[in-house]
Short mmCIF file of C-alpha atoms in Angstrom, two decimals:
data_model
loop_
_atom_site.label_atom_id
_atom_site.label_comp_id
_atom_site.label_asym_id
_atom_site.label_seq_id
_atom_site.Cartn_x
_atom_site.Cartn_y
_atom_site.Cartn_z
CA UNK A 9 24.53 -5.57 10.91
CA UNK A 10 24.02 -2.53 13.24
CA UNK A 11 20.75 -1.09 14.26
CA UNK A 12 19.85 2.17 15.62
CA UNK A 13 20.35 1.81 19.61
CA UNK A 14 19.48 4.13 22.59
CA UNK A 15 22.98 5.58 22.67
CA UNK A 16 22.64 7.32 19.36
CA UNK A 17 23.45 10.91 19.58
CA UNK A 18 20.66 13.40 19.18
CA UNK A 19 23.17 15.91 17.49
CA UNK A 20 24.58 13.59 14.86
CA UNK A 21 22.89 13.53 11.50
CA UNK A 22 21.81 9.98 9.98
CA UNK A 23 22.85 9.30 6.39
CA UNK A 24 20.53 7.80 3.88
CA UNK A 25 20.20 7.08 0.11
CA UNK A 26 17.14 8.09 -1.80
CA UNK A 27 16.77 6.27 -5.08
CA UNK A 28 14.82 8.40 -7.74
CA UNK A 29 12.39 7.10 -10.39
CA UNK A 30 15.24 6.34 -12.45
CA UNK A 31 17.13 3.61 -10.97
CA UNK A 32 20.49 5.11 -12.15
CA UNK A 33 20.07 8.36 -9.97
CA UNK A 34 20.75 8.39 -6.37
CA UNK A 35 20.72 11.21 -3.79
CA UNK A 36 22.92 10.81 -0.88
CA UNK A 37 21.53 12.98 2.06
CA UNK A 38 21.01 13.02 5.72
CA UNK A 39 18.65 14.06 8.46
CA UNK A 40 18.47 14.87 12.07
CA UNK A 41 17.07 12.31 14.57
CA UNK A 42 13.98 14.77 15.39
CA UNK A 43 13.38 15.69 11.83
CA UNK A 44 9.90 14.76 10.38
CA UNK A 45 9.34 13.13 7.20
CA UNK A 46 7.88 16.20 5.38
CA UNK A 47 11.30 17.83 5.72
CA UNK A 48 13.14 15.00 3.88
CA UNK A 49 10.21 14.82 0.99
CA UNK A 50 10.54 18.55 0.56
CA UNK A 51 14.16 18.41 0.27
CA UNK A 52 14.12 15.77 -2.59
CA UNK A 53 11.52 17.77 -4.39
CA UNK A 54 13.39 20.85 -4.10
CA UNK A 55 16.42 18.80 -5.71
CA UNK A 56 14.15 17.70 -8.26
CA UNK A 57 12.63 21.22 -8.79
CA UNK A 58 9.28 20.18 -7.93
CA UNK A 59 6.52 22.31 -6.61
CA UNK A 60 3.35 20.07 -7.18
CA UNK A 61 5.13 17.86 -4.53
CA UNK A 62 1.71 16.48 -2.87
CA UNK A 63 1.56 13.73 -5.50
CA UNK A 64 4.86 12.16 -4.24
CA UNK A 65 6.21 10.24 -1.45
CA UNK A 66 9.15 8.35 -0.08
CA UNK A 67 8.71 4.50 0.41
CA UNK A 68 10.92 2.34 2.62
CA UNK A 69 10.93 -1.34 3.78
CA UNK A 70 11.44 -2.34 7.45
CA UNK A 71 13.32 -4.96 9.14
CA UNK A 72 10.48 -7.38 8.57
CA UNK A 73 10.41 -6.73 4.69
CA UNK A 74 7.03 -4.73 5.02
CA UNK A 75 6.76 -1.78 2.67
CA UNK A 76 5.74 1.70 4.30
CA UNK A 77 5.29 5.12 3.19
CA UNK A 78 7.35 7.52 5.15
CA UNK A 79 4.58 9.61 7.04
CA UNK A 80 5.13 13.41 6.57
CA UNK A 81 3.91 14.28 10.09
CA UNK A 82 5.87 11.70 11.99
CA UNK A 83 9.64 11.66 13.11
CA UNK A 84 11.94 9.73 10.44
CA UNK A 85 13.83 8.26 13.03
CA UNK A 86 10.83 6.58 14.88
CA UNK A 87 9.50 5.33 11.70
CA UNK A 88 12.72 3.68 10.66
CA UNK A 89 14.54 3.01 13.91
CA UNK A 90 14.50 -0.96 13.43
CA UNK A 91 16.21 -0.63 10.05
CA UNK A 92 20.12 -1.21 9.73
CA UNK A 93 21.67 2.27 10.90
CA UNK A 94 24.22 1.93 7.79
CA UNK A 95 21.73 0.86 5.03
CA UNK A 96 18.79 3.31 5.10
CA UNK A 97 17.16 3.41 1.68
CA UNK A 98 14.21 5.33 0.55
CA UNK A 99 12.70 5.26 -2.88
CA UNK A 100 11.13 8.61 -4.40
CA UNK A 101 7.84 7.50 -5.86
CA UNK A 102 4.32 8.82 -7.27
CA UNK A 103 2.11 8.09 -4.25
CA UNK A 104 -1.14 9.59 -5.77
CA UNK A 105 -1.62 9.48 -9.40
CA UNK A 106 -3.34 12.35 -10.71
CA UNK A 107 -6.54 11.35 -12.49
CA UNK A 108 -5.78 13.59 -15.44
CA UNK A 109 -2.03 14.40 -15.70
CA UNK A 110 -2.58 17.24 -18.02
CA UNK A 111 -4.26 19.23 -15.29
CA UNK A 112 -1.16 19.46 -13.54
CA UNK A 113 0.45 22.92 -14.00
CA UNK A 114 4.06 22.15 -14.86
CA UNK A 115 5.72 19.86 -17.58
CA UNK A 116 8.39 18.88 -14.93
CA UNK A 117 5.94 17.10 -12.42
CA UNK A 118 4.16 15.40 -15.72
CA UNK A 119 7.70 14.14 -16.56
CA UNK A 120 8.03 12.41 -13.08
CA UNK A 121 4.57 10.96 -13.74
CA UNK A 122 5.81 9.74 -17.02
CA UNK A 123 8.84 8.06 -15.21
CA UNK A 124 6.73 6.25 -12.91
CA UNK A 125 4.52 4.85 -15.52
CA UNK A 126 7.43 3.72 -17.51
CA UNK A 127 8.56 1.89 -14.50
CA UNK A 128 5.11 0.36 -13.80
CA UNK A 129 5.01 -0.65 -17.45
CA UNK A 130 8.49 -2.51 -17.01
CA UNK A 131 7.55 -4.15 -13.71
CA UNK A 132 4.21 -5.40 -15.03
CA UNK A 133 1.95 -3.23 -12.71
CA UNK A 134 0.42 -1.02 -15.77
CA UNK A 135 -1.32 -4.03 -17.33
CA UNK A 136 -2.36 -3.80 -20.73
CA UNK A 137 -3.20 -6.32 -23.94
CA UNK A 138 -0.41 -6.69 -26.54
CA UNK A 139 -1.51 -3.93 -28.81
CA UNK A 140 -1.38 -1.53 -26.03
CA UNK A 141 1.85 -2.72 -24.83
CA UNK A 142 3.39 -2.56 -28.31
CA UNK A 143 2.05 1.10 -28.67
CA UNK A 144 3.27 2.36 -25.25
CA UNK A 145 6.80 0.45 -25.95
CA UNK A 146 7.16 2.27 -29.29
CA UNK A 147 6.30 5.77 -27.51
CA UNK A 148 9.14 4.98 -25.04
CA UNK A 149 11.54 4.00 -27.71
CA UNK A 150 10.98 7.28 -29.74
CA UNK A 151 11.55 9.27 -26.65
CA UNK A 152 14.80 7.35 -25.78
CA UNK A 153 16.22 6.82 -29.27
CA UNK A 154 14.64 9.39 -31.44
CA UNK A 155 13.64 8.79 -35.04
CA UNK A 156 14.33 5.36 -36.53
CA UNK A 157 17.98 5.30 -38.15
CA UNK A 158 18.48 2.42 -40.50
CA UNK A 159 22.24 2.76 -39.89
CA UNK A 160 22.02 2.69 -36.15
CA UNK A 161 18.82 0.49 -35.53
CA UNK A 162 19.56 -2.78 -37.29
CA UNK A 163 18.13 -6.20 -36.86
CA UNK A 164 16.33 -6.51 -33.46
CA UNK A 165 17.51 -3.45 -31.72
CA UNK A 166 14.89 -3.67 -29.11
CA UNK A 167 16.06 -7.00 -27.93
CA UNK A 168 18.92 -5.34 -26.04
CA UNK A 169 16.64 -2.71 -24.38
CA UNK A 170 14.44 -3.37 -21.24
CA UNK A 171 10.91 -1.87 -21.84
CA UNK A 172 8.46 -4.70 -20.83
CA UNK A 173 8.34 -7.18 -18.17
CA UNK A 174 7.86 -10.04 -20.52
CA UNK A 175 9.20 -9.12 -24.32
CA UNK A 176 8.34 -11.58 -26.77
CA UNK A 177 9.77 -11.42 -30.32
CA UNK A 178 6.30 -10.81 -31.66
CA UNK A 179 5.97 -7.89 -29.38
CA UNK A 180 9.45 -6.42 -30.10
CA UNK A 181 8.63 -6.72 -34.01
CA UNK A 182 5.41 -4.77 -33.24
CA UNK A 183 7.25 -2.04 -31.36
CA UNK A 184 9.91 -1.54 -33.98
CA UNK A 185 7.16 -1.28 -36.78
CA UNK A 186 5.42 1.49 -34.99
CA UNK A 187 8.60 3.13 -34.06
CA UNK A 188 9.89 3.12 -37.86
CA UNK A 189 6.73 3.95 -39.54
CA UNK A 190 4.29 5.81 -37.21
CA UNK A 191 6.50 8.18 -34.88
CA UNK A 192 8.89 9.86 -37.29
CA UNK A 193 9.52 13.40 -36.39
CA UNK A 194 8.02 13.40 -33.04
CA UNK A 195 9.92 14.82 -30.09
CA UNK A 196 10.38 13.26 -26.47
CA UNK A 197 7.98 15.82 -25.26
CA UNK A 198 5.34 14.76 -27.84
CA UNK A 199 5.46 11.03 -27.46
CA UNK A 200 5.57 11.44 -23.42
CA UNK A 201 2.21 13.19 -24.00
CA UNK A 202 0.73 10.36 -26.22
CA UNK A 203 2.13 7.89 -23.60
CA UNK A 204 0.30 9.77 -20.62
CA UNK A 205 -3.05 9.87 -22.60
CA UNK A 206 -2.84 6.24 -23.21
CA UNK A 207 -1.77 5.20 -20.03
CA UNK A 208 -4.18 7.12 -17.64
CA UNK A 209 -7.17 5.52 -19.13
CA UNK A 210 -6.04 2.09 -18.29
CA UNK A 211 -7.74 0.07 -15.59
CA UNK A 212 -4.40 -0.59 -13.88
CA UNK A 213 -3.26 3.31 -14.04
CA UNK A 214 -2.20 4.23 -10.47
CA UNK A 215 -2.60 0.64 -9.02
CA UNK A 216 0.18 -0.99 -6.72
CA UNK A 217 -1.24 -4.49 -6.68
CA UNK A 218 -1.54 -6.24 -3.11
CA UNK A 219 -1.70 -9.74 -2.77
CA UNK A 220 -4.71 -11.08 -0.78
CA UNK A 221 -7.13 -13.92 -0.64
CA UNK A 222 -10.95 -13.99 -1.05
CA UNK A 223 -13.21 -16.05 1.48
CA UNK A 224 -12.93 -19.25 -0.85
CA UNK A 225 -9.09 -18.85 -0.59
CA UNK A 226 -8.59 -17.85 -4.16
CA UNK A 227 -5.69 -15.69 -4.75
CA UNK A 228 -6.44 -12.00 -5.90
CA UNK A 229 -4.63 -8.72 -6.30
CA UNK A 230 -6.23 -5.67 -4.73
CA UNK A 231 -5.69 -2.21 -6.54
CA UNK A 232 -6.37 1.33 -5.28
CA UNK A 233 -6.37 4.36 -7.09
CA UNK A 234 -8.14 7.59 -7.54
CA UNK A 235 -11.29 5.55 -8.76
CA UNK A 236 -11.77 3.37 -6.04
CA UNK A 237 -10.72 -0.20 -4.97
CA UNK A 238 -10.34 -2.70 -7.59
CA UNK A 239 -9.85 -6.43 -7.65
CA UNK A 240 -7.92 -8.56 -10.20
CA UNK A 241 -7.74 -12.26 -10.60
CA UNK A 242 -4.94 -12.78 -13.12
CA UNK A 243 -5.17 -10.20 -15.75
CA UNK A 244 -9.10 -9.99 -15.38
CA UNK A 245 -10.69 -7.25 -13.47
CA UNK A 246 -13.30 -8.80 -11.14
CA UNK A 247 -14.82 -5.76 -9.19
CA UNK A 248 -14.49 -1.92 -8.82
CA UNK A 249 -15.97 -0.31 -5.63
CA UNK A 250 -15.82 3.27 -6.46
CA UNK A 251 -15.16 5.81 -3.69
CA UNK A 252 -18.99 6.88 -3.82
CA UNK A 253 -19.80 3.20 -2.96
CA UNK A 254 -17.51 2.99 -0.28
CA UNK A 255 -18.98 3.85 3.35
CA UNK A 256 -16.27 2.41 5.66
CA UNK A 257 -12.83 0.68 5.62
CA UNK A 258 -11.29 -1.16 8.31
CA UNK A 259 -9.26 -4.07 9.04
CA UNK A 260 -9.24 -6.77 12.13
CA UNK A 261 -6.03 -8.80 12.24
CA UNK A 262 -5.37 -10.18 8.72
CA UNK A 263 -8.67 -9.28 7.42
CA UNK A 264 -9.00 -5.98 5.31
CA UNK A 265 -12.75 -4.99 5.16
CA UNK A 266 -14.76 -2.73 2.76
CA UNK A 267 -18.29 -1.69 3.75
CA UNK A 268 -20.09 -0.62 0.41
CA UNK A 269 -23.49 0.35 -0.81
CA UNK A 270 -24.37 -1.24 -4.14
CA UNK A 271 -27.15 -0.03 -6.51
CA UNK A 272 -29.03 -3.21 -7.67
CA UNK A 273 -31.49 -0.78 -9.45
CA UNK A 274 -32.66 2.74 -9.25
CA UNK A 275 -34.57 2.22 -6.05
CA UNK A 276 -32.96 -0.38 -4.10
CA UNK A 277 -29.67 -0.06 -2.32
CA UNK A 278 -27.88 -3.14 -0.70
CA UNK A 279 -25.29 -2.88 1.87
CA UNK A 280 -22.44 -5.34 1.68
CA UNK A 281 -19.51 -6.23 3.70
CA UNK A 282 -16.49 -7.63 1.71
CA UNK A 283 -13.36 -9.03 3.41
CA UNK A 284 -9.83 -10.00 2.16
CA UNK A 285 -7.36 -11.85 3.83
CA UNK A 286 -3.77 -10.31 3.75
CA UNK A 287 -0.60 -12.34 4.31
CA UNK A 288 0.23 -10.81 7.63
CA UNK A 289 -1.30 -8.12 9.96
CA UNK A 290 1.37 -5.78 9.01
CA UNK A 291 0.59 -6.06 5.40
CA UNK A 292 -3.20 -5.57 6.04
CA UNK A 293 -2.38 -2.47 8.19
CA UNK A 294 -0.43 -1.06 5.22
CA UNK A 295 -3.35 -1.89 2.70
CA UNK A 296 -5.65 -0.08 5.09
CA UNK A 297 -3.25 2.95 5.12
CA UNK A 298 -2.92 3.05 1.45
CA UNK A 299 -6.91 2.83 0.99
CA UNK A 300 -7.70 5.61 3.54
CA UNK A 301 -5.12 8.01 2.05
CA UNK A 302 -6.31 7.37 -1.43
CA UNK A 303 -9.83 8.02 -0.40
CA UNK A 304 -9.22 11.29 1.54
CA UNK A 305 -6.94 12.65 -0.99
CA UNK A 306 -9.08 12.49 -3.84
CA UNK A 307 -12.72 12.76 -2.10
CA UNK A 308 -12.39 15.54 0.52
CA UNK A 309 -12.75 19.13 -0.72
CA UNK A 310 -10.34 20.27 1.88
CA UNK A 311 -7.76 18.93 4.22
CA UNK A 312 -9.12 20.73 6.96
CA UNK A 313 -12.36 18.53 6.70
CA UNK A 314 -10.33 15.28 6.83
CA UNK A 315 -11.05 13.50 10.29
CA UNK A 316 -8.81 11.21 11.95
CA UNK A 317 -9.43 7.44 11.23
CA UNK A 318 -9.12 4.70 13.74
CA UNK A 319 -9.28 0.89 13.08
CA UNK A 320 -8.14 -2.43 14.12
CA UNK A 321 -8.72 -2.00 18.06
CA UNK A 322 -10.00 -4.35 20.76
CA UNK A 323 -10.90 -4.33 24.49
CA UNK A 324 -7.18 -3.82 25.49
CA UNK A 325 -5.76 -1.82 22.59
CA UNK A 326 -6.31 1.38 21.05
CA UNK A 327 -6.25 0.25 17.37
CA UNK A 328 -4.27 1.99 14.72
CA UNK A 329 -4.89 5.61 14.61
CA UNK A 330 -4.13 7.49 11.20
CA UNK A 331 -3.93 11.13 10.76
CA UNK A 332 -3.87 12.49 7.21
CA UNK A 333 -1.17 15.10 6.57
CA UNK A 334 -0.94 17.44 3.47
CA UNK A 335 -3.21 18.83 1.04
CA UNK A 336 -5.81 17.07 -0.92
CA UNK A 337 -6.12 17.17 -4.80
CA UNK A 338 -8.74 19.96 -4.90
CA UNK A 339 -6.53 22.07 -2.93
CA UNK A 340 -3.63 21.44 -5.36
CA UNK A 341 -5.80 22.00 -8.31
CA UNK A 342 -7.12 25.22 -6.98
CA UNK A 343 -3.74 26.59 -6.05
CA UNK A 344 -3.04 29.84 -7.81
CA UNK A 345 0.17 30.53 -6.08
CA UNK A 346 2.17 28.79 -8.82
CA UNK A 347 3.13 31.69 -10.90
CA UNK A 348 6.90 30.90 -11.99
CA UNK A 349 7.76 30.03 -15.41
CA UNK A 350 7.71 26.32 -15.88
CA UNK A 351 11.40 25.09 -15.61
CA UNK A 352 12.94 23.16 -18.48
CA UNK A 353 12.88 19.33 -18.16
CA UNK A 354 16.26 17.45 -18.02
CA UNK A 355 15.46 14.04 -19.66
CA UNK A 356 17.10 11.09 -18.52
CA UNK A 357 17.86 8.52 -21.39
CA UNK A 358 18.16 5.41 -19.45
CA UNK A 359 17.38 3.05 -22.47
CA UNK A 360 20.34 4.52 -24.41
CA UNK A 361 22.83 4.13 -21.61
CA UNK A 362 21.81 0.26 -21.48
CA UNK A 363 22.39 -0.04 -25.08
CA UNK A 364 25.52 1.86 -25.11
CA UNK A 365 28.94 1.10 -23.90
CA UNK A 366 29.64 4.54 -22.96
CA UNK A 367 29.94 5.24 -19.10
CA UNK A 368 27.05 6.56 -17.24
CA UNK A 369 26.91 10.22 -16.99
CA UNK A 370 25.08 11.39 -13.97
CA UNK A 371 22.51 14.35 -14.26
CA UNK A 372 23.12 17.52 -12.82
CA UNK A 373 20.16 17.02 -10.20
CA UNK A 374 22.09 14.00 -8.66
CA UNK A 375 24.06 14.87 -5.59
CA UNK A 376 26.14 11.65 -5.59
CA UNK A 377 25.74 8.74 -7.80
CA UNK A 378 26.75 5.32 -6.50
CA UNK A 379 28.16 3.18 -9.00
CA UNK A 380 25.83 0.30 -9.53
CA UNK A 381 23.06 -1.24 -7.36
CA UNK A 382 25.01 -4.07 -6.30
CA UNK A 383 26.89 -1.95 -3.60
CA UNK A 384 23.48 -0.82 -2.35
CA UNK A 385 21.12 -2.55 0.29
CA UNK A 386 19.02 -5.11 -1.47
CA UNK A 387 15.98 -4.84 0.75
CA UNK A 388 13.21 -6.98 -0.54
CA UNK A 389 9.50 -6.15 0.34
CA UNK A 390 7.66 -9.32 0.06
CA UNK A 391 4.06 -8.50 0.72
CA UNK A 392 2.87 -11.93 -0.54
CA UNK A 393 5.33 -14.36 0.97
CA UNK A 394 2.67 -16.64 2.48
CA UNK A 395 0.95 -16.42 -0.78
CA UNK A 396 3.61 -16.43 -2.98
CA UNK A 397 3.19 -16.87 -6.70
CA UNK A 398 4.77 -19.80 -8.48
CA UNK A 399 8.31 -18.66 -10.06
CA UNK A 400 9.28 -21.46 -12.50
CA UNK A 401 12.07 -20.81 -14.95
CA UNK A 402 10.97 -23.38 -17.04
CA UNK A 403 7.42 -22.07 -18.07
CA UNK A 404 7.05 -18.91 -20.14
CA UNK A 405 3.85 -17.15 -20.64
CA UNK A 406 2.79 -13.89 -22.44
CA UNK A 407 3.21 -10.81 -20.28
CA UNK A 408 -0.35 -9.78 -21.19
CA UNK A 409 -1.97 -12.73 -19.69
CA UNK A 410 -1.04 -12.05 -15.82
CA UNK A 411 -1.00 -8.92 -13.56
CA UNK A 412 2.39 -9.50 -11.99
CA UNK A 413 3.40 -8.17 -8.59
CA UNK A 414 7.08 -7.11 -8.21
CA UNK A 415 9.10 -6.59 -5.01
CA UNK A 416 10.80 -3.10 -4.51
CA UNK A 417 14.16 -4.84 -4.56
CA UNK A 418 13.39 -7.00 -7.65
CA UNK A 419 12.51 -3.89 -9.60
CA UNK A 420 16.15 -3.29 -10.06
CA UNK A 421 16.93 -6.38 -11.93
CA UNK A 422 13.97 -8.59 -13.02
CA UNK A 423 14.37 -12.54 -14.00
CA UNK A 424 13.91 -12.90 -17.74
CA UNK A 425 11.49 -15.89 -16.90
CA UNK A 426 9.28 -14.36 -14.05
CA UNK A 427 6.00 -15.98 -14.15
CA UNK A 428 2.78 -16.20 -12.08
CA UNK A 429 0.42 -18.71 -11.73
CA UNK A 430 -3.08 -17.95 -10.36
CA UNK A 431 -6.03 -20.23 -9.97
CA UNK A 432 -8.71 -19.66 -12.22
CA UNK A 433 -11.94 -19.04 -10.34
CA UNK A 434 -14.54 -16.50 -9.39
CA UNK A 435 -13.82 -13.75 -6.95
CA UNK A 436 -15.75 -13.07 -3.71
CA UNK A 437 -18.58 -11.51 -5.29
CA UNK A 438 -19.38 -10.68 -8.96
CA UNK A 439 -19.76 -7.03 -10.32
CA UNK A 440 -23.28 -8.05 -11.55
CA UNK A 441 -25.44 -10.08 -9.61
CA UNK A 442 -27.58 -12.94 -11.22
CA UNK A 443 -30.27 -15.27 -10.20
CA UNK A 444 -27.80 -18.30 -9.63
CA UNK A 445 -25.28 -16.34 -7.41
CA UNK A 446 -27.80 -15.58 -4.65
CA UNK A 447 -27.34 -18.56 -2.70
CA UNK A 448 -23.57 -18.42 -2.81
CA UNK A 449 -23.66 -14.93 -1.75
CA UNK A 450 -25.98 -15.80 1.29
CA UNK A 451 -23.45 -18.56 2.25
CA UNK A 452 -20.42 -16.01 1.83
CA UNK A 453 -22.36 -13.56 3.98
CA UNK A 454 -23.03 -16.48 6.61
CA UNK A 455 -19.33 -17.13 6.57
CA UNK A 456 -18.52 -13.61 7.22
CA UNK A 457 -21.03 -13.21 10.06
CA UNK A 458 -19.91 -16.48 11.79
CA UNK A 459 -16.41 -15.38 11.65
CA UNK A 460 -17.20 -11.92 12.85
CA UNK A 461 -18.96 -13.36 15.69
CA UNK A 462 -16.13 -15.59 16.65
CA UNK A 463 -13.89 -12.51 16.46
CA UNK A 464 -16.27 -10.45 18.85
CA UNK A 465 -16.22 -13.71 21.37
CA UNK A 466 -12.55 -13.82 21.43
CA UNK A 467 -12.16 -9.92 22.16
CA UNK A 468 -15.14 -9.88 24.79
CA UNK A 469 -14.82 -13.37 26.48
CA UNK A 470 -11.36 -12.91 28.30
CA UNK A 471 -12.12 -9.49 29.21
CA UNK A 472 -15.32 -10.38 30.89
CA UNK A 473 -13.82 -13.43 32.63
CA UNK A 474 -10.90 -11.10 33.92
CA UNK A 475 -13.36 -8.30 35.04
CA UNK A 476 -15.33 -11.05 37.11
CA UNK A 477 -12.24 -12.38 38.63
CA UNK A 478 -11.02 -8.73 39.74
CA UNK A 479 -14.36 -8.00 40.89
CA UNK A 480 -14.30 -11.31 43.24
CA UNK A 481 -10.86 -10.46 44.42
CA UNK A 482 -12.05 -7.04 45.70
CA UNK A 483 -15.18 -8.34 47.51
CA UNK A 484 -12.84 -10.89 49.29
CA UNK A 485 -10.32 -8.17 50.39
CA UNK A 486 -13.04 -6.12 51.33
CA UNK A 487 -14.99 -8.71 53.36
CA UNK A 488 -12.06 -10.83 54.80
CA UNK A 489 -9.14 -8.47 55.49
CA UNK A 490 -8.39 -6.93 59.03
CA UNK A 491 -7.06 -3.75 58.02
CA UNK A 492 -8.59 -0.77 59.96
CA UNK A 493 -9.28 1.34 57.00
CA UNK A 494 -11.34 -1.64 55.39
CA UNK A 495 -12.95 -2.60 58.81
CA UNK A 496 -14.40 0.85 58.91
CA UNK A 497 -16.06 0.49 55.41
CA UNK A 498 -17.26 -2.93 56.25
CA UNK A 499 -19.30 -1.44 59.07
CA UNK A 500 -21.33 0.52 56.32
CA UNK A 501 -25.09 -0.71 56.57
CA UNK A 502 -25.11 -1.66 52.82
CA UNK A 503 -21.80 -3.72 52.93
CA UNK A 504 -22.95 -5.38 56.35
CA UNK A 505 -26.22 -6.40 54.52
CA UNK A 506 -24.64 -7.67 51.50
CA UNK A 507 -22.10 -9.77 53.64
CA UNK A 508 -25.08 -11.27 55.66
CA UNK A 509 -27.68 -11.95 52.95
CA UNK A 510 -25.09 -12.83 49.96
CA UNK A 511 -21.58 -13.39 50.71
CA UNK A 512 -21.71 -15.24 53.86
CA UNK A 513 -24.57 -17.76 52.23
CA UNK A 514 -22.46 -17.98 49.15
CA UNK A 515 -19.39 -18.83 50.98
CA UNK A 516 -20.97 -21.31 53.22
CA UNK A 517 -22.26 -23.11 50.06
CA UNK A 518 -19.02 -23.33 48.18
CA UNK A 519 -17.29 -24.76 51.26
CA UNK A 520 -19.90 -27.13 51.79
CA UNK A 521 -19.92 -28.10 48.18
CA UNK A 522 -16.06 -28.27 47.26
CA UNK A 523 -14.04 -28.37 50.58
CA UNK A 524 -16.14 -30.52 53.05
CA UNK A 525 -17.24 -33.11 50.68
CA UNK A 526 -13.50 -34.03 50.00
CA UNK A 527 -12.99 -34.40 53.79
CA UNK A 528 -15.53 -37.23 53.82
#
């Protein structure tokens, strides 16, 4: 295992691999040591013939198994310098899910959004009920296999295809029924459009769940998308704080904090501070950055209006400073410079390859395809190690019952019997307050205030003690040393008066109280 060292040549390019939205496609590329993240992102988008590239990003996992988005304005090398030098892997992903994919200007961009949502459905992030899952699965089946053919599609032909995280026999039968009876004659482009229309109105559209805990210790999943910040407990959406309600986002240690204004009625607005505990400080910082970026991208009219954001600082630290880079959504939608004829979409039939014995044929957009993912670094990003969900191969539950969080490395091969157990209890606050929740809310706010007070005390007590100690040392040096320069200063009337009226009496008191008392 070799990591980057200080002896790395500044002229030698650094090789890396970029995994595309279809896991069978890999790009082998390289970057210079001083190259910024935007250069690599642009190069991947150019290879995919994408102009509306602001919605996409590159994700990577550091040596501590924490996920990060590659920041466009910073040096790539400085961001990944603690990674293994021979195993640098980036994942090309949708970073900002467009609220309405049909406002995008090019079909090729929409196709990448479709591939991302297909992944989200497969890995449990795009949560939906059974009927919705069957419909979306049938759309994928029609796009990949075409019309139902009784000679080719016999028995349970869906069983060998991986479409959903948890495919039950009942769900597979429903998918085959829709595919056979309702989608005949529809092209891949048509069913992809139907898929996007259905997926973009789901609550979990664009949500990458982050494992957190509320004040009572209940495990929740925090989702952030174009609408705001959402909390889920199991498969149930507990709260939705829209960006118009969010006044401030910050973090302190492991605590991710949201400051919101809730409208109790038309006249009364109530301010609330809600905290969520993340597994580690690094994961909390990642959640904060994701939330800040999503809010800035979808709410600001112009990138020139976006301010720098700082959070997490103390008396001796500057905190985490975040500088937004790139355009915001409004600028992208109002961009009139895209005048080219929309390029044709090269579709990748990944389901067909899984069910076929024929060798994989790389697409012409792939620079170099590595045979199989077993030869690639299997870096895992476990953002919920401390609060890890139960994984029991003997327990099977319906995929529609729990909102799953899969690791980046696990997205390649998903265990068949992957289940999540979540305690069934209420979240931090209810979406709609009632008469019986007032006392509980007061207790919660009291706990928050107490914890905040302890945090402030820890941050201020040590600096105050240290400052007093330094002042005392300066006074002793000034009044007791024999240096000529200091002796000249000591002759000043103010210093002499201070020594006579305060320092000498205090010194005499301390010596009489602590030193002479031990003599007798």
